mmCIF file of C-alpha atoms in Angstrom:
data_model
loop_
_atom_site.group_PDB
_atom_site.id
_atom_site.type_symbol
_atom_site.label_atom_id
_atom_site.label_comp_id
_atom_site.label_asym_id
_atom_site.label_seq_id
_atom_site.Cartn_x
_atom_site.Cartn_y
_atom_site.Cartn_z
ATOM 1 C CA MET A 145 -52.511 27.384 -183.263
ATOM 2 C CA ARG A 146 -56.210 27.288 -184.090
ATOM 3 C CA LEU A 147 -57.467 27.822 -187.586
ATOM 4 C CA THR A 148 -60.316 30.215 -188.155
ATOM 5 C CA THR A 149 -63.111 29.398 -190.538
ATOM 6 C CA GLY A 150 -64.490 32.451 -192.272
ATOM 7 C CA LYS A 151 -67.384 33.166 -194.560
ATOM 8 C CA PHE A 152 -67.275 36.556 -196.224
ATOM 9 C CA LEU A 153 -70.444 37.636 -197.998
ATOM 10 C CA MET A 154 -70.115 41.294 -198.868
ATOM 11 C CA LYS A 155 -71.832 43.480 -201.457
ATOM 12 C CA SER A 156 -73.859 40.634 -202.938
ATOM 13 C CA ARG A 157 -77.589 40.451 -203.552
ATOM 14 C CA LEU A 158 -78.531 38.478 -200.468
ATOM 15 C CA GLU A 159 -81.871 39.640 -199.070
ATOM 16 C CA GLY A 160 -84.330 38.529 -196.423
ATOM 17 C CA THR A 161 -84.044 38.071 -192.676
ATOM 18 C CA LEU A 162 -81.692 36.200 -190.398
ATOM 19 C CA PRO A 163 -83.201 32.818 -189.474
ATOM 20 C CA ASN A 164 -84.994 32.593 -186.126
ATOM 21 C CA HIS A 165 -83.668 29.087 -185.636
ATOM 22 C CA CYS A 166 -80.008 28.210 -186.005
ATOM 23 C CA GLU A 167 -78.962 24.576 -186.089
ATOM 24 C CA GLN A 168 -76.686 23.523 -183.256
ATOM 25 C CA THR A 169 -73.314 22.714 -184.721
ATOM 26 C CA ARG A 170 -70.307 21.313 -182.957
ATOM 27 C CA VAL A 171 -67.259 23.228 -184.074
ATOM 28 C CA SER A 172 -63.876 23.054 -182.403
ATOM 29 C CA HIS A 173 -62.497 26.239 -183.901
ATOM 30 C CA SER A 174 -63.382 29.923 -184.054
ATOM 31 C CA LEU A 175 -65.898 31.204 -186.574
ATOM 32 C CA LEU A 176 -66.217 34.501 -188.402
ATOM 33 C CA LEU A 177 -69.636 35.574 -189.669
ATOM 34 C CA VAL A 178 -69.559 38.484 -192.115
ATOM 35 C CA ILE A 179 -72.841 39.422 -193.791
ATOM 36 C CA SER A 180 -72.171 43.057 -194.600
ATOM 37 C CA LYS A 181 -73.842 45.457 -197.049
ATOM 38 C CA PHE A 182 -76.824 43.286 -197.934
ATOM 39 C CA SER A 183 -80.514 43.933 -197.541
ATOM 40 C CA ILE A 184 -80.811 41.701 -194.496
ATOM 41 C CA GLY A 185 -83.699 42.895 -192.340
ATOM 42 C CA GLY A 186 -85.521 41.812 -189.228
ATOM 43 C CA THR A 187 -84.234 41.511 -185.708
ATOM 44 C CA LEU A 188 -81.143 39.823 -184.305
ATOM 45 C CA PRO A 189 -82.384 36.331 -183.431
ATOM 46 C CA LYS A 190 -81.715 35.196 -179.861
ATOM 47 C CA SER A 191 -80.852 31.755 -181.200
ATOM 48 C CA LEU A 192 -77.988 33.183 -183.286
ATOM 49 C CA MET A 193 -76.337 34.448 -180.127
ATOM 50 C CA SER A 194 -77.110 31.485 -177.894
ATOM 51 C CA ARG A 195 -76.213 28.753 -180.420
ATOM 52 C CA MET A 196 -72.925 30.306 -181.510
ATOM 53 C CA GLN A 197 -71.830 31.601 -178.130
ATOM 54 C CA LEU A 198 -68.762 29.414 -177.708
ATOM 55 C CA ASN A 199 -67.337 29.627 -181.215
ATOM 56 C CA LEU A 200 -68.241 32.940 -182.825
ATOM 57 C CA ALA A 201 -65.142 35.152 -182.698
ATOM 58 C CA SER A 202 -66.272 37.886 -185.091
ATOM 59 C CA LEU A 203 -69.737 39.060 -186.090
ATOM 60 C CA ASP A 204 -70.164 41.665 -188.845
ATOM 61 C CA LEU A 205 -73.738 42.499 -189.850
ATOM 62 C CA SER A 206 -72.941 46.113 -190.770
ATOM 63 C CA TYR A 207 -74.921 48.173 -193.278
ATOM 64 C CA ASN A 208 -78.037 46.043 -193.399
ATOM 65 C CA GLU A 209 -81.625 46.737 -192.358
ATOM 66 C CA ILE A 210 -81.563 45.078 -188.941
ATOM 67 C CA TYR A 211 -83.812 46.634 -186.313
ATOM 68 C CA GLY A 212 -84.925 45.981 -182.757
ATOM 69 C CA THR A 213 -82.816 45.683 -179.651
ATOM 70 C CA ILE A 214 -79.686 43.757 -178.765
ATOM 71 C CA HIS A 215 -80.772 40.735 -176.732
ATOM 72 C CA THR A 216 -79.294 39.953 -173.338
ATOM 73 C CA GLU A 217 -77.967 36.685 -174.793
ATOM 74 C CA ILE A 218 -75.114 38.700 -176.273
ATOM 75 C CA GLY A 219 -73.491 38.394 -172.855
ATOM 76 C CA LEU A 220 -73.134 34.639 -173.439
ATOM 77 C CA MET A 221 -70.829 35.127 -176.426
ATOM 78 C CA SER A 222 -67.589 34.494 -174.563
ATOM 79 C CA ALA A 223 -65.471 33.874 -177.687
ATOM 80 C CA LEU A 224 -66.510 37.119 -179.391
ATOM 81 C CA HIS A 225 -63.633 39.540 -180.043
ATOM 82 C CA THR A 226 -65.230 41.772 -182.694
ATOM 83 C CA ILE A 227 -68.825 42.835 -183.271
ATOM 84 C CA ASN A 228 -69.818 45.288 -186.008
ATOM 85 C CA LEU A 229 -73.488 46.261 -186.286
ATOM 86 C CA MET A 230 -72.817 49.697 -187.818
ATOM 87 C CA GLY A 231 -75.376 51.273 -190.152
ATOM 88 C CA ASN A 232 -78.559 49.454 -189.100
ATOM 89 C CA GLN A 233 -81.679 50.537 -187.189
ATOM 90 C CA ILE A 234 -80.849 48.895 -183.847
ATOM 91 C CA SER A 235 -82.487 50.678 -180.926
ATOM 92 C CA GLY A 236 -82.623 50.530 -177.154
ATOM 93 C CA THR A 237 -79.718 50.403 -174.759
ATOM 94 C CA LEU A 238 -76.639 48.212 -174.604
ATOM 95 C CA PRO A 239 -77.577 45.302 -172.326
ATOM 96 C CA THR A 240 -75.807 45.100 -168.956
ATOM 97 C CA GLU A 241 -75.065 41.447 -169.788
ATOM 98 C CA MET A 242 -72.322 42.796 -172.069
ATOM 99 C CA LEU A 243 -70.301 43.266 -168.873
ATOM 100 C CA ARG A 244 -69.673 39.492 -168.993
ATOM 101 C CA MET A 245 -67.931 39.798 -172.344
ATOM 102 C CA ASN A 246 -64.269 40.118 -173.206
ATOM 103 C CA ARG A 247 -63.064 43.516 -171.967
ATOM 104 C CA ASN A 248 -60.952 43.866 -175.142
ATOM 105 C CA LEU A 249 -64.012 43.398 -177.366
ATOM 106 C CA ARG A 250 -63.887 45.672 -180.403
ATOM 107 C CA LEU A 251 -67.401 46.920 -180.990
ATOM 108 C CA ASN A 252 -68.925 49.187 -183.580
ATOM 109 C CA PHE A 253 -72.559 50.155 -183.073
ATOM 110 C CA THR A 254 -72.322 53.560 -184.805
ATOM 111 C CA ASP A 255 -75.090 54.940 -187.024
ATOM 112 C CA ASN A 256 -77.929 53.151 -185.214
ATOM 113 C CA LEU A 257 -80.580 54.334 -182.741
ATOM 114 C CA ILE A 258 -78.856 53.146 -179.558
ATOM 115 C CA THR A 259 -79.370 55.200 -176.395
ATOM 116 C CA GLY A 260 -78.034 55.091 -172.853
ATOM 117 C CA THR A 261 -74.402 54.721 -171.896
ATOM 118 C CA ILE A 262 -71.442 52.584 -172.903
ATOM 119 C CA PRO A 263 -70.114 50.199 -170.248
ATOM 120 C CA PRO A 264 -66.863 51.843 -169.068
ATOM 121 C CA MET A 265 -64.987 48.541 -169.419
ATOM 122 C CA PHE A 266 -65.155 48.999 -173.217
ATOM 123 C CA CYS A 267 -63.769 52.530 -172.971
ATOM 124 C CA GLY A 268 -60.315 51.616 -171.732
ATOM 125 C CA GLU A 269 -61.192 52.102 -168.053
ATOM 126 C CA GLY A 270 -59.516 49.510 -165.898
ATOM 127 C CA ALA A 271 -57.583 48.084 -168.836
ATOM 128 C CA PRO A 272 -53.920 47.478 -167.968
ATOM 129 C CA THR A 273 -52.714 49.299 -171.085
ATOM 130 C CA SER A 274 -55.308 51.801 -172.224
ATOM 131 C CA ASN A 275 -54.426 53.178 -175.631
ATOM 132 C CA ILE A 276 -54.079 56.885 -176.367
ATOM 133 C CA LEU A 277 -57.507 57.116 -178.040
ATOM 134 C CA TYR A 278 -59.294 56.017 -174.859
ATOM 135 C CA ARG A 279 -57.075 58.185 -172.669
ATOM 136 C CA GLU A 280 -57.867 61.225 -174.830
ATOM 137 C CA PHE A 281 -61.570 60.712 -175.579
ATOM 138 C CA GLY A 282 -62.895 58.116 -173.096
ATOM 139 C CA CYS A 283 -66.129 56.468 -174.244
ATOM 140 C CA ASP A 284 -66.353 58.850 -177.235
ATOM 141 C CA ALA A 285 -63.680 56.558 -178.722
ATOM 142 C CA VAL A 286 -66.387 53.860 -178.861
ATOM 143 C CA LEU A 287 -69.554 55.874 -179.638
ATOM 144 C CA CYS A 288 -70.102 59.631 -179.692
ATOM 145 C CA ARG A 289 -72.129 60.613 -176.622
ATOM 146 C CA PRO A 290 -75.704 61.876 -177.036
ATOM 147 C CA GLY A 291 -75.960 65.325 -178.640
ATOM 148 C CA THR A 292 -72.648 64.947 -180.516
ATOM 149 C CA PHE A 293 -71.518 63.472 -183.831
ATOM 150 C CA ASN A 294 -68.512 62.463 -185.908
ATOM 151 C CA PRO A 295 -68.603 61.089 -189.484
ATOM 152 C CA ASN A 296 -67.184 57.866 -188.010
ATOM 153 C CA GLY A 297 -69.743 57.784 -185.175
ATOM 154 C CA HIS A 298 -66.893 57.861 -182.659
ATOM 155 C CA ALA A 299 -63.789 59.940 -181.963
ATOM 156 C CA THR A 300 -60.629 59.095 -183.889
ATOM 157 C CA LEU A 301 -56.980 59.977 -183.394
ATOM 158 C CA HIS A 302 -57.610 62.975 -185.674
ATOM 159 C CA SER A 303 -61.101 64.137 -184.671
ATOM 160 C CA ALA A 304 -63.251 64.446 -181.555
ATOM 161 C CA CYS A 305 -67.043 64.190 -181.454
ATOM 162 C CA ARG A 306 -68.594 67.595 -182.181
ATOM 163 C CA VAL A 307 -71.616 69.060 -180.376
ATOM 164 C CA CYS A 308 -74.768 69.096 -182.500
ATOM 165 C CA ASP A 309 -77.068 71.897 -181.369
ATOM 166 C CA THR A 310 -79.637 71.155 -184.078
ATOM 167 C CA THR A 311 -80.429 67.609 -182.909
ATOM 168 C CA PRO A 312 -84.201 66.992 -182.978
ATOM 169 C CA ALA A 313 -85.667 66.180 -179.546
ATOM 170 C CA GLU A 314 -86.428 62.565 -180.516
ATOM 171 C CA GLU A 315 -82.753 62.028 -181.435
ATOM 172 C CA LYS A 316 -81.117 63.821 -178.471
ATOM 173 C CA ASN A 317 -80.247 60.580 -176.639
ATOM 174 C CA ILE A 318 -78.783 58.639 -179.573
ATOM 175 C CA LEU A 319 -75.199 57.411 -179.287
ATOM 176 C CA GLY A 320 -72.812 57.167 -182.231
ATOM 177 C CA ARG A 321 -74.360 59.711 -184.610
ATOM 178 C CA VAL A 322 -72.534 60.185 -187.922
ATOM 179 C CA SER A 323 -74.128 63.471 -189.028
ATOM 180 C CA CYS A 324 -75.822 66.620 -187.790
ATOM 181 C CA ASP A 325 -78.221 68.695 -189.895
ATOM 182 C CA GLY A 326 -76.702 72.035 -190.835
ATOM 183 C CA LEU A 327 -73.195 71.293 -189.540
ATOM 184 C CA GLU A 328 -70.151 70.216 -191.467
ATOM 185 C CA TYR A 329 -67.460 68.252 -189.760
ATOM 186 C CA VAL A 330 -63.908 69.613 -189.650
ATOM 187 C CA HIS A 331 -61.296 66.866 -189.993
ATOM 188 C CA GLY A 332 -58.550 67.388 -187.432
ATOM 189 C CA ASP A 333 -60.919 69.024 -184.895
ATOM 190 C CA LEU A 334 -59.444 67.486 -181.740
ATOM 191 C CA ASP A 335 -61.622 69.345 -179.249
ATOM 192 C CA GLY A 336 -64.971 69.132 -181.084
ATOM 193 C CA ASP A 337 -65.443 72.923 -181.374
ATOM 194 C CA GLY A 338 -65.785 72.907 -185.179
ATOM 195 C CA ILE A 339 -62.527 74.749 -185.780
#
């Protein structure tokens, strides 16, 4: 059994940007990197993804001030099982290089500015045992499709993504929205009709 080394830095006063250069380290075990709920800004450095590709099992940079796009180097992160970038300002589309990643990858990109589509392999398609959430909601179980929202940014066992007719034109293509101006969300709304 392999031991996992973890660093948990949550709700502290860490500020600044992620370094553009990461030292190459030789580690024989899986790593967890959790830097959640700080004021970390800037872009996701390519070097973070390329230098930690073989050992990083979990990456949580949620609720920071990270912006820019997700680099294609994310596809190199073969050990990654969980990635949480929720609540940032990440834009662009999900890179096609993500198709090289673990098909059981748990990802959370909700409450960002991501557009495009979700690779079907992350939506339970083709998986030998697709869980009920994917069977019921498809890719909405990962990120609400454009023009819809859910307070979680994705469908849950108790709530579908609801259509948002008041979405401004510049936000029409955003995936994983958590709110919609003028609409309240109804918990337990399994078909997204607001009832």
